[in-house]
mmCIF file of C-alpha atoms in Angstrom:
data_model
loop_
_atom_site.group_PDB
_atom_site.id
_atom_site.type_symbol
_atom_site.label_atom_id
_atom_site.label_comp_id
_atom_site.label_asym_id
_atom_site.label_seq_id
_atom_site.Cartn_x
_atom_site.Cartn_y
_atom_site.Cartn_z
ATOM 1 C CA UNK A 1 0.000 0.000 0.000
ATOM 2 C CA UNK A 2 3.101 2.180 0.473
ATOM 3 C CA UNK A 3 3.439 2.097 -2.964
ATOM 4 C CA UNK A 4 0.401 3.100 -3.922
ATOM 5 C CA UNK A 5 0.105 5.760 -1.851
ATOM 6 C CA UNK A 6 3.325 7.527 -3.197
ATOM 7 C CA UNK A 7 1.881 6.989 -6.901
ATOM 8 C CA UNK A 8 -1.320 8.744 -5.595
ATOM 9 C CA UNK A 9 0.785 11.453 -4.462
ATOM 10 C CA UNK A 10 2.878 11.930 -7.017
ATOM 11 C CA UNK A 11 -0.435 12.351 -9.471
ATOM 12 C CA UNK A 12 -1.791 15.018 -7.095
ATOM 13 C CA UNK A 13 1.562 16.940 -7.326
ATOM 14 C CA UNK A 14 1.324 16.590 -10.946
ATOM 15 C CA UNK A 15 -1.947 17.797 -11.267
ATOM 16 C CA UNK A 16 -1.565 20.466 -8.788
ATOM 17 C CA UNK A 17 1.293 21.566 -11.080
ATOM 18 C CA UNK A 18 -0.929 21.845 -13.779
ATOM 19 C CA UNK A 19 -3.368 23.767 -12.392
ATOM 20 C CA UNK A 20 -0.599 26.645 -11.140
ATOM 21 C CA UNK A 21 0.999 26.082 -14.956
ATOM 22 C CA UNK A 22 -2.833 26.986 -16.427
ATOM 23 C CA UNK A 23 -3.107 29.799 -13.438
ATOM 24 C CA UNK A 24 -6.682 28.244 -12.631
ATOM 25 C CA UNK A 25 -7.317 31.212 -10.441
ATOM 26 C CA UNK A 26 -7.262 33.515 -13.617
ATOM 27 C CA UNK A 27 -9.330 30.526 -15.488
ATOM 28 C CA UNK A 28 -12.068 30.736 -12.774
ATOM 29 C CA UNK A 29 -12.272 34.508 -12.751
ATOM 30 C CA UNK A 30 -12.680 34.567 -16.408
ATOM 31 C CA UNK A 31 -15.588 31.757 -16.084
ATOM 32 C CA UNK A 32 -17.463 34.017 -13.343
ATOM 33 C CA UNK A 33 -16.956 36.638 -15.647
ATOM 34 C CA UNK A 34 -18.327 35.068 -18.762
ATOM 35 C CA UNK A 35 -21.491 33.696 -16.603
ATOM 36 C CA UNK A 36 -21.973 37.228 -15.418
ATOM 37 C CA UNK A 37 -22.105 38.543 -19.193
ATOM 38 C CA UNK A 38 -24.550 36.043 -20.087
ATOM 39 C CA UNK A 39 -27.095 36.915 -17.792
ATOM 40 C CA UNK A 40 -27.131 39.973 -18.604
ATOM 41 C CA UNK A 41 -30.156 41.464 -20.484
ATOM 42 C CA UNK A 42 -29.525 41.665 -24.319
ATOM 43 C CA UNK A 43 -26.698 39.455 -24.487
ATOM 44 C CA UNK A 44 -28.673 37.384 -27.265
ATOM 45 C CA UNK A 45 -28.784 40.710 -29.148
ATOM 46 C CA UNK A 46 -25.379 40.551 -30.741
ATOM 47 C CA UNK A 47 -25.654 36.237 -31.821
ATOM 48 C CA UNK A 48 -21.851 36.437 -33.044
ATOM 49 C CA UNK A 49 -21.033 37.501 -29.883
ATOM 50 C CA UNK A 50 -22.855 35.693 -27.591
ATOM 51 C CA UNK A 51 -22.353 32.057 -29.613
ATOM 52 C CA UNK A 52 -18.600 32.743 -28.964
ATOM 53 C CA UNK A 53 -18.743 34.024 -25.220
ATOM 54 C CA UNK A 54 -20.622 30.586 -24.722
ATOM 55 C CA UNK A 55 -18.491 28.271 -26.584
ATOM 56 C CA UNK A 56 -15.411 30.235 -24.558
ATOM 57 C CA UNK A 57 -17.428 29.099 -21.142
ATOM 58 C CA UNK A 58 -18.077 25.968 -21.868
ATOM 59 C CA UNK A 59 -14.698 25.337 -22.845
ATOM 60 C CA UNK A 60 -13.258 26.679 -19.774
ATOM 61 C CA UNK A 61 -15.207 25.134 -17.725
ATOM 62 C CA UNK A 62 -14.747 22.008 -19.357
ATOM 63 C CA UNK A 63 -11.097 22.397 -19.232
ATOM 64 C CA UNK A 64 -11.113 23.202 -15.311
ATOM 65 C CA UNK A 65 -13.392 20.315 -14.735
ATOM 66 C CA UNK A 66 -11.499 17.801 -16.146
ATOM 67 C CA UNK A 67 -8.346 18.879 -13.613
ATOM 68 C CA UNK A 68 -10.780 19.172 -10.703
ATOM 69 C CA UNK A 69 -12.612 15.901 -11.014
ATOM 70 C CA UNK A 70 -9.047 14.241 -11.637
ATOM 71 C CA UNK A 71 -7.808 15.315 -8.465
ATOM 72 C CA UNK A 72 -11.130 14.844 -6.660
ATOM 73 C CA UNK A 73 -10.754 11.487 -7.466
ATOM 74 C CA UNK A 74 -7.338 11.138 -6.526
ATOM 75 C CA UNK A 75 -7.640 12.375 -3.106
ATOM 76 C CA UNK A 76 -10.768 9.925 -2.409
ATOM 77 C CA UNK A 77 -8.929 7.502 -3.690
ATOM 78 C CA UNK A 78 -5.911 8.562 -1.229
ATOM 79 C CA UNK A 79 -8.283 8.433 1.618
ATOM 80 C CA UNK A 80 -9.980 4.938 0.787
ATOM 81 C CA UNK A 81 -5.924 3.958 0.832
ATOM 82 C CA UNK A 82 -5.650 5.718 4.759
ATOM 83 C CA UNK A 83 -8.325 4.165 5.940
ATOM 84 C CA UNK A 84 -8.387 -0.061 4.185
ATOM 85 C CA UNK A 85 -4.152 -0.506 4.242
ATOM 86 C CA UNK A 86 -5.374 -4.639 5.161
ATOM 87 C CA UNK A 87 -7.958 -5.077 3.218
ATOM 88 C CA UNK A 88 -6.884 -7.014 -0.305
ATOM 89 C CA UNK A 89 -9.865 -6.682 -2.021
ATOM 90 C CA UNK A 90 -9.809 -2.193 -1.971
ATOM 91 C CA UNK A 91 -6.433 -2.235 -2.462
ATOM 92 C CA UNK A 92 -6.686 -4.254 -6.244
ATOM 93 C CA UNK A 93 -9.565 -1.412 -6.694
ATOM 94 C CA UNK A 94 -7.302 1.232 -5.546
ATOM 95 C CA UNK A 95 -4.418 0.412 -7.425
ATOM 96 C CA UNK A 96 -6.772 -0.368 -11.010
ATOM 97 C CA UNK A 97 -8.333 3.043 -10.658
ATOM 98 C CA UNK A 98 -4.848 4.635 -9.974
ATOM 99 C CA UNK A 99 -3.247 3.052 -13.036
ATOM 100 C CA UNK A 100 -6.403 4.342 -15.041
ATOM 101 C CA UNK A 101 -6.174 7.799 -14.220
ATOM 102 C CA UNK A 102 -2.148 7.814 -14.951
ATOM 103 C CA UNK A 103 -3.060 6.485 -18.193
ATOM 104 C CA UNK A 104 -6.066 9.008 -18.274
ATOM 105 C CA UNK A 105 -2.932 12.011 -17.122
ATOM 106 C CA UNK A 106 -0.499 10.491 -19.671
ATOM 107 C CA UNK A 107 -3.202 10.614 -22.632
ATOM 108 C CA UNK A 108 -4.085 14.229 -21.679
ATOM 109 C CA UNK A 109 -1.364 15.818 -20.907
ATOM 110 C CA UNK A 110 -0.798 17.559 -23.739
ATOM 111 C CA UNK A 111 -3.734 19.798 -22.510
ATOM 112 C CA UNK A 112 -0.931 21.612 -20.496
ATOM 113 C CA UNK A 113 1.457 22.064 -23.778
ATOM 114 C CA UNK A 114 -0.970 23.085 -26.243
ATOM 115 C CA UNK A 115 -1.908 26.534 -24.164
ATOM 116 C CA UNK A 116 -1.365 29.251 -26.812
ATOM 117 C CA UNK A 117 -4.353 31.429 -27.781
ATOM 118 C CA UNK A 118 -4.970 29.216 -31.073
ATOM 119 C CA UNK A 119 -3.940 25.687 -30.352
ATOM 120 C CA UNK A 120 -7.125 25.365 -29.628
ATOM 121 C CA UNK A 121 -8.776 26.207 -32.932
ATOM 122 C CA UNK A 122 -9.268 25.127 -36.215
ATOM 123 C CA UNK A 123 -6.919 24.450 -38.949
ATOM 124 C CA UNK A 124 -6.934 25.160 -42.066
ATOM 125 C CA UNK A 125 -3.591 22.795 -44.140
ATOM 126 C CA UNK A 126 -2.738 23.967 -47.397
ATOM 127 C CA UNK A 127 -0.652 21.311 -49.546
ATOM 128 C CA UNK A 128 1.606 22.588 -52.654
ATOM 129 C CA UNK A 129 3.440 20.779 -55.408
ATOM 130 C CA UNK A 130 7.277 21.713 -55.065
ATOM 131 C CA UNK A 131 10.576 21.127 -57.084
ATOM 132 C CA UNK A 132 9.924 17.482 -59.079
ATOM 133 C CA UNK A 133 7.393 17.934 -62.010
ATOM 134 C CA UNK A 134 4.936 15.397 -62.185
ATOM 135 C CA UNK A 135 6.288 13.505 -59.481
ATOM 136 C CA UNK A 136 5.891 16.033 -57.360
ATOM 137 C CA UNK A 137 2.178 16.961 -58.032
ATOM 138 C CA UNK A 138 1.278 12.834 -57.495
ATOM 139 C CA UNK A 139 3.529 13.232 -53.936
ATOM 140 C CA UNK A 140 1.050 16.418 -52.654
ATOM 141 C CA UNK A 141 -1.402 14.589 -53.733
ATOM 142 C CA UNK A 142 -0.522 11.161 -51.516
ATOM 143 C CA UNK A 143 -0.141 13.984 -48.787
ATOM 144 C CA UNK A 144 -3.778 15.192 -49.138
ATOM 145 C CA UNK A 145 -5.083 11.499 -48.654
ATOM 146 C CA UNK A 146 -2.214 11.123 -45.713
ATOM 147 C CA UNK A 147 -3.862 13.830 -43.939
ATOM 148 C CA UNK A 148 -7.170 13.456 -44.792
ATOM 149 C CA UNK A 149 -6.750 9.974 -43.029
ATOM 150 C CA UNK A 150 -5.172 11.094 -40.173
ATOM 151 C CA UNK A 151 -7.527 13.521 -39.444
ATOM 152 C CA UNK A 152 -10.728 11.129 -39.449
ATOM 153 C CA UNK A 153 -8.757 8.573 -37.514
ATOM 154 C CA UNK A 154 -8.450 11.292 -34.701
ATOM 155 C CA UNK A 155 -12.116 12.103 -34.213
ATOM 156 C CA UNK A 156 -11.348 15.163 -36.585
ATOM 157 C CA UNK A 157 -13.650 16.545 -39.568
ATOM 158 C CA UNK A 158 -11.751 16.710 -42.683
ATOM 159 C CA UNK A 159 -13.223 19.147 -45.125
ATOM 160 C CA UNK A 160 -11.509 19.835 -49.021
ATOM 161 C CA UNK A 161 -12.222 23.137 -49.818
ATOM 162 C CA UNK A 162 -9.729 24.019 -53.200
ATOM 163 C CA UNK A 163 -8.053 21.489 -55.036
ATOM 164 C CA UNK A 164 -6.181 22.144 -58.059
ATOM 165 C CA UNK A 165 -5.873 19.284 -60.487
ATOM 166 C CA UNK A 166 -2.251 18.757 -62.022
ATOM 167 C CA UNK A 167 -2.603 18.441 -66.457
ATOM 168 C CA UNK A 168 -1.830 15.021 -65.947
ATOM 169 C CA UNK A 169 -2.096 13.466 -62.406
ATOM 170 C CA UNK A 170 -1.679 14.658 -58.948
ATOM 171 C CA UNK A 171 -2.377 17.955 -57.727
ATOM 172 C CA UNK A 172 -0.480 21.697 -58.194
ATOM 173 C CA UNK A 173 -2.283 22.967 -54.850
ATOM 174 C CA UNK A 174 -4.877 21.972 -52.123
ATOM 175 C CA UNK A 175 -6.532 23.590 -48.921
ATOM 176 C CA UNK A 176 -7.867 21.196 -46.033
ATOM 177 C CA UNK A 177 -10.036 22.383 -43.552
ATOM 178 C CA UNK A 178 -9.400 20.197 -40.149
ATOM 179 C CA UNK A 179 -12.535 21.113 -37.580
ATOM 180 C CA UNK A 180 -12.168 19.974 -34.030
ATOM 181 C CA UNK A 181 -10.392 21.078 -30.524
ATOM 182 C CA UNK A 182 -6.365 21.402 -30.429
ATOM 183 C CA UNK A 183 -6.609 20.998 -34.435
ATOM 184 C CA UNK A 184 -4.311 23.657 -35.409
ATOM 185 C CA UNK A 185 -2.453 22.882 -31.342
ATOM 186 C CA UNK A 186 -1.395 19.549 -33.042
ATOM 187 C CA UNK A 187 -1.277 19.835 -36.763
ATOM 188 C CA UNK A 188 1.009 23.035 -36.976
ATOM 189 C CA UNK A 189 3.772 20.815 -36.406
ATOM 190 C CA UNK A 190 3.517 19.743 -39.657
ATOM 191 C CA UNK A 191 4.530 23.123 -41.215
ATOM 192 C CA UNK A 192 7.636 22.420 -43.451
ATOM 193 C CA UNK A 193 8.799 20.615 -46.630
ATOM 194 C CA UNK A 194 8.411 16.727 -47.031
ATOM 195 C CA UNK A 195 10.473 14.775 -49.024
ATOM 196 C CA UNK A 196 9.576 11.826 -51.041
ATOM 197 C CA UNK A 197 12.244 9.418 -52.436
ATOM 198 C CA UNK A 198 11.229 6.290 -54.859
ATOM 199 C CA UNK A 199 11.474 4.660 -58.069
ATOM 200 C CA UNK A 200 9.523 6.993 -60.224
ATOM 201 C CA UNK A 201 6.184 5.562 -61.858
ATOM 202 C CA UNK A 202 6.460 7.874 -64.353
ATOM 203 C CA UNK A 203 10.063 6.884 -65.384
ATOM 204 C CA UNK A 204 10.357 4.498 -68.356
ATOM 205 C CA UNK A 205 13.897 3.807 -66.982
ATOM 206 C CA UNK A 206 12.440 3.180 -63.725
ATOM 207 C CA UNK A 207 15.371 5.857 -62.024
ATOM 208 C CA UNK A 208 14.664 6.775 -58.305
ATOM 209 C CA UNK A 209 13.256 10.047 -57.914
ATOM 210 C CA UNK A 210 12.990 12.982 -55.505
ATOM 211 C CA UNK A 211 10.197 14.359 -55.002
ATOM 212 C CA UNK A 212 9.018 17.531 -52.372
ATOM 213 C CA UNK A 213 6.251 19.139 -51.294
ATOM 214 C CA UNK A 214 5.304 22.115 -49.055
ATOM 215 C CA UNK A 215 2.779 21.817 -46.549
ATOM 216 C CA UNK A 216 1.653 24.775 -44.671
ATOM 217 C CA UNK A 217 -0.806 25.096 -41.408
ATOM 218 C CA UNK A 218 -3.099 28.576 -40.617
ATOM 219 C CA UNK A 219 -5.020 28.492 -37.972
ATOM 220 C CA UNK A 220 -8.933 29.851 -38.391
ATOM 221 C CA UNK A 221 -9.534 32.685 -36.811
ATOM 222 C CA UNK A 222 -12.423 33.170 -34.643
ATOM 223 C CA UNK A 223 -13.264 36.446 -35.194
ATOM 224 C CA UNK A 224 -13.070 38.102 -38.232
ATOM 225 C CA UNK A 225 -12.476 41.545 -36.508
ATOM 226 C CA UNK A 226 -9.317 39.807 -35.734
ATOM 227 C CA UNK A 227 -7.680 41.048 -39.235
ATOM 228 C CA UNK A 228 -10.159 42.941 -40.967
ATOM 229 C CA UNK A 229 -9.071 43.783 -44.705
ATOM 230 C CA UNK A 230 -9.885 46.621 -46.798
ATOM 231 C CA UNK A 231 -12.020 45.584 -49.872
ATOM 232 C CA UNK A 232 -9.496 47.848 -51.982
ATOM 233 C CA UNK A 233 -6.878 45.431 -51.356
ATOM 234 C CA UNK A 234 -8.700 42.506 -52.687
ATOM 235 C CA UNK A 235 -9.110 40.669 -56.075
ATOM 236 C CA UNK A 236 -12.029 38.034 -56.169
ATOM 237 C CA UNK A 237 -12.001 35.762 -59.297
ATOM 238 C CA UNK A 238 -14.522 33.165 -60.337
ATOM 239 C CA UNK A 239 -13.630 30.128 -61.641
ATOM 240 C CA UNK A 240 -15.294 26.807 -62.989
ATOM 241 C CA UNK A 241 -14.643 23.999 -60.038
ATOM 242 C CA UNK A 242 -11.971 21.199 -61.171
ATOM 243 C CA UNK A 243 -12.023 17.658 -59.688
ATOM 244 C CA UNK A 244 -12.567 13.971 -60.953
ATOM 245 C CA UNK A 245 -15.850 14.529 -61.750
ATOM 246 C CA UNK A 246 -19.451 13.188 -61.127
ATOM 247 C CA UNK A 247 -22.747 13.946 -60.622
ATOM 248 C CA UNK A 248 -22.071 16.336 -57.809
ATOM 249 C CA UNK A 249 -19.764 18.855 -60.045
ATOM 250 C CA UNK A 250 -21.268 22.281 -60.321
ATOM 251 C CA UNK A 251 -20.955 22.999 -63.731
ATOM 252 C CA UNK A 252 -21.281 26.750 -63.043
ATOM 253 C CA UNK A 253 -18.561 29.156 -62.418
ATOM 254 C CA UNK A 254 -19.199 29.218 -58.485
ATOM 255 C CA UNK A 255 -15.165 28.455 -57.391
ATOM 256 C CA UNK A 256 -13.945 31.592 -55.952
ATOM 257 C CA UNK A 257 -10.149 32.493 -55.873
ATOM 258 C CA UNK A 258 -9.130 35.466 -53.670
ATOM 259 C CA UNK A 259 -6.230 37.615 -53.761
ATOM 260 C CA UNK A 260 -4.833 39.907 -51.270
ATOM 261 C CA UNK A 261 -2.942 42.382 -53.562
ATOM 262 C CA UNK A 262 -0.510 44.336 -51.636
ATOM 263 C CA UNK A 263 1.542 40.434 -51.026
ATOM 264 C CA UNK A 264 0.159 38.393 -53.539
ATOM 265 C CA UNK A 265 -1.291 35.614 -51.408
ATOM 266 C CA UNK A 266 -4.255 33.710 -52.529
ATOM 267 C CA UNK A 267 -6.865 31.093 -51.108
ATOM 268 C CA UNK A 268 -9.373 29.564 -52.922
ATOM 269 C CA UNK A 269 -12.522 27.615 -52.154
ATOM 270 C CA UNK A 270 -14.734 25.518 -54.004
ATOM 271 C CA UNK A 271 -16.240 22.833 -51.725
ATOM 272 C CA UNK A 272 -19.813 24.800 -51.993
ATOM 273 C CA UNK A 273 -22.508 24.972 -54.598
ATOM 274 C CA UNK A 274 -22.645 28.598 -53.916
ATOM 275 C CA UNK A 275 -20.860 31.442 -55.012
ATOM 276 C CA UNK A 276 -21.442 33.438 -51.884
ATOM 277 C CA UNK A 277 -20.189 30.783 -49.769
ATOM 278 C CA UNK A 278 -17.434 29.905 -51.319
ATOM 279 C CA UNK A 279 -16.054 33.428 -51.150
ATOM 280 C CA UNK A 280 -16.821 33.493 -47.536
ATOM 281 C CA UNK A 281 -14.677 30.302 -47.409
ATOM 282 C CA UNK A 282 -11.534 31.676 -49.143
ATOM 283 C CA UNK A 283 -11.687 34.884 -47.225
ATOM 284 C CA UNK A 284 -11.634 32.801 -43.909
ATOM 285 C CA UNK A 285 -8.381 30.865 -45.553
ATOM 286 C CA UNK A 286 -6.957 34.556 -46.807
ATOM 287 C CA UNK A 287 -7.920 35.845 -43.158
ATOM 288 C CA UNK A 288 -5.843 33.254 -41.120
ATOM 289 C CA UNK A 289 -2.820 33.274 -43.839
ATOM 290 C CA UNK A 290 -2.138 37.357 -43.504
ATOM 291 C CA UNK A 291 -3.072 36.642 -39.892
ATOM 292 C CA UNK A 292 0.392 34.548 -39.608
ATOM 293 C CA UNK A 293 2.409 36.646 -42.023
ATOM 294 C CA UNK A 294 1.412 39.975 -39.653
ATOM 295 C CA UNK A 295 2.480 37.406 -36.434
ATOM 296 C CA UNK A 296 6.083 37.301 -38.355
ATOM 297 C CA UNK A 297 6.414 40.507 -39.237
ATOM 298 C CA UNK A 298 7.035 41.386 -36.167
ATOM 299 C CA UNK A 299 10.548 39.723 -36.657
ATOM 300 C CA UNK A 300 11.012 39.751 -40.063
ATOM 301 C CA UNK A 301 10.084 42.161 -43.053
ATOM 302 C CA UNK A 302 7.513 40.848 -45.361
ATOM 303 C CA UNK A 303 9.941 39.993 -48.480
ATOM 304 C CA UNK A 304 11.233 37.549 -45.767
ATOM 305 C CA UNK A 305 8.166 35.198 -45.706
ATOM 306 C CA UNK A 306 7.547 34.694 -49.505
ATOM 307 C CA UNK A 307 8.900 34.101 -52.255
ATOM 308 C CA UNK A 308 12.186 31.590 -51.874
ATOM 309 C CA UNK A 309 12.328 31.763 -47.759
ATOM 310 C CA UNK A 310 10.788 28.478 -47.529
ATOM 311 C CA UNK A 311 11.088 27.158 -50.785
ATOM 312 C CA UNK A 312 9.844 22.948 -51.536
ATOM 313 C CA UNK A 313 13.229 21.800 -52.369
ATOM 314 C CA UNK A 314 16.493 20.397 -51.581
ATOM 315 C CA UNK A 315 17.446 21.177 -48.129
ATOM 316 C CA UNK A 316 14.666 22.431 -46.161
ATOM 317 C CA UNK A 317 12.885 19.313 -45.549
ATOM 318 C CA UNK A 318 10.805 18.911 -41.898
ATOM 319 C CA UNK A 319 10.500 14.961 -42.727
ATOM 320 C CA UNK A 320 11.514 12.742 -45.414
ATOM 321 C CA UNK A 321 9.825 8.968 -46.615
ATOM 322 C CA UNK A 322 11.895 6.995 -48.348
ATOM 323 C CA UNK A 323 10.426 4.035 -50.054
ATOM 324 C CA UNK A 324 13.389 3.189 -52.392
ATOM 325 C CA UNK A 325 16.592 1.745 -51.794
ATOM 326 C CA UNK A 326 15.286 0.755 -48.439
ATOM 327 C CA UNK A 327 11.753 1.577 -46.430
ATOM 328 C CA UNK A 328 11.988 4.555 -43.968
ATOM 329 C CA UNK A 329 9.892 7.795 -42.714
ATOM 330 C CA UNK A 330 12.478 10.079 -40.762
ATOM 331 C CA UNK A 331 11.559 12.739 -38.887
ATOM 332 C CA UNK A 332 14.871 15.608 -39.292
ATOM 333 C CA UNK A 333 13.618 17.534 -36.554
ATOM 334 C CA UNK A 334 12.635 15.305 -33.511
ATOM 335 C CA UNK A 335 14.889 12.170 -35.147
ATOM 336 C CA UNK A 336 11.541 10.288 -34.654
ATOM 337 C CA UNK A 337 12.129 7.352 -37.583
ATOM 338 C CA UNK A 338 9.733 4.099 -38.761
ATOM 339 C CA UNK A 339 9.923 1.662 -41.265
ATOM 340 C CA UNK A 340 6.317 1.269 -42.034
ATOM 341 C CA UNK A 341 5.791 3.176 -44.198
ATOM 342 C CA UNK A 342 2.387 2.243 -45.200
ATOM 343 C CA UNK A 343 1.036 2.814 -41.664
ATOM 344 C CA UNK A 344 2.608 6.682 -41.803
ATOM 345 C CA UNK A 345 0.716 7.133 -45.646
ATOM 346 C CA UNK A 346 -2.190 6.089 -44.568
ATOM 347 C CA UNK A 347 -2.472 8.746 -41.868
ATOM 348 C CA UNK A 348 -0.725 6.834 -38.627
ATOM 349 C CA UNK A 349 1.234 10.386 -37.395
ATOM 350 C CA UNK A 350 0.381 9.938 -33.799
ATOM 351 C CA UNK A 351 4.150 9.249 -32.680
ATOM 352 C CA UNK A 352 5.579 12.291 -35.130
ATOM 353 C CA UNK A 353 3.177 14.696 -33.839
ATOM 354 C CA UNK A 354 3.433 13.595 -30.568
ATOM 355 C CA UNK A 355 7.046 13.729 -29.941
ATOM 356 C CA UNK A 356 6.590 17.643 -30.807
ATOM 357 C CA UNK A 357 4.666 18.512 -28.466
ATOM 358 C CA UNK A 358 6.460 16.227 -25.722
ATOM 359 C CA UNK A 359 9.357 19.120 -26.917
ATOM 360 C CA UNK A 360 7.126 21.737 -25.113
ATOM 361 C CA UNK A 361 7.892 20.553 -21.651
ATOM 362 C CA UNK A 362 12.009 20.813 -21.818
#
């Protein structure tokens, strides 16, 4: 039983930890403050508003709850252990229930890593077609599906708002949008250029090829008074949508590309029937792209972030996946490596992504 009490006591020290690392006395004042604006008259008046306010609550009170009901259940379970040290039978229960809520710590831990004011949100993942021609355009495209995998394996929604179709096969360009809590938290690890080695299918001489491919994680913004932009620095463009085809293919020109003109950067949405809602889908994408650029800026000058400063090519690779001369996915940045491949393609990321955030404690 000595034993077991010291594990119990080491889990309340962690999780008292936590709760000083999340400052839980700012958390609860923010809570009290939140239930106070909601009962206030009017507060239904301004929906935007008040839909966000509640979702903020509810998180926050969801994330407070899940620390407090982990340590309320620690310290009964510390007090069942003061009180039955002889008995045989409460001790197997006691020392079950304390191995389940390590595991339950262990799995979500992360909760006290991912704290920053967007790790929480959404994510929008935009895929591009680097140095490598045709390979290259096939490559983003086995990224798309890799992602698009991973995220419906982790209880995400995976939603394909642009794709643009290579002349041939593959893609040039696409734009993911990942919907669920600590999307962008976990998935903006994935920022950076992957590298694909194999024998080329498109190579009559069958010659091993290298192939790369930028991927590039925004997260959505919230509010759109976050980063307003002036309609004189926009160009909207309508397009006809492009994909494989099928019954479901708007044949009218509803695919909306927009531009922000002063930099040049572009998002693009076509996932709706509708004109209008397309447009409002790019201009979320455009919002949370110059939302990250204006984060950098801070540090860098604009001419800094385009163009060549992360270009998808030799050199500037985040991970490589090597499926010729021998089977390997390598990680350059966390020297996380596996040899199954085929799990990582089809969306198995959990120990790359993971190993990340683990970082965030050192």
């Amino acid at each position: 039983m000595k034993e077991i009490k010291e594990n119990l006591e080491q889990l309340r020290n962690k999780i008292l930890e936590v709760e000083e690392r999340l400052d839980f006395s700012r958390l609860k004042a923010e809570i009290e403050g939140l239930k106070a604006e909601a009962r206030e008259p009017g507060f239904w008046d301004n929906p935007e508003h008040a839909a966000e306010a509640s979702k903020k609550l509810a998180d926050l009170e969801e994330e407070v709850g899940f620390w407090e009901d982990m340590k309320s259940e620690v310290e009964e379970l510390e007090q069942l252990a003061s009180i039955s040290e002889h008995d045989s039978d409460i001790k197997k229960e006691i020392t079950q229930r304390t191995q389940e809520l390590e595991k339950k710590y262990t799995k979500e831990e992360f909760r006290i890593f991912l704290s920053g004011p967007y790790d929480k949100s959404d994510a929008f993942i935009t895929i591009y077609a680097g140095a490598g021609g045709l390979d290259a355009q096939d490559w983003a495209e086995m990224l798309l599906r890799m992602y698009q995998r991973y995220l419906e394996n982790s209880g995400y929604t995976a939603t394909l708002h642009d794709e643009s179709r290579g002349e041939e096969k593959g893609i040039k360009e696409a734009t993911l949008e990942a919907r669920g809590k600590y999307a962008y938290g976990f998935l903006k690890y994935e920022n950076g250029v992957h590298r694909l080695v194999r024998i080329s299918p498109y190579s009559s001489q069958k010659l091993r090829h290298t192939s790369f491919a930028l991927v590039e994680v925004v997260p959505k913004l919230q509010k759109l008074e976050e980063f307003e932009i002036p309609e004189s620095d926009l160009r909207i463009d309508t397009f006809r949508s492009s994909g494989p085809g099928g019954q479901y293919v708007n044949k009218r020109d509803s695919a909306v590309r927009v531009t922000h003109i002063p930099t040049g950067i572009t998002a693009s949405s076509q996932s709706e029937r509708l004109q209008g809602l397309n447009k409002d889908r790019a201009l979320e994408m455009l919002r949370s792209k110059l939302f990250v650029v204006k984060q950098k800026e801070r540090k860098k000058e604009l001419k800094e972030l385009k163009g060549d400063n992360i270009s998808a090519e030799w050199g500037n690779q985040i991970r490589s996946y090597v499926l010729h001369p021998y089977q390997m996915v390598k990680d350059h940045r966390t020297d996380v490596e596996t040899s199954n491949v085929d799990s990582v393609l089809g969306g198995n990321l959990s120990d790359f992504i993971d190993e990340e955030v683990k970082k965030l404690r050192e």
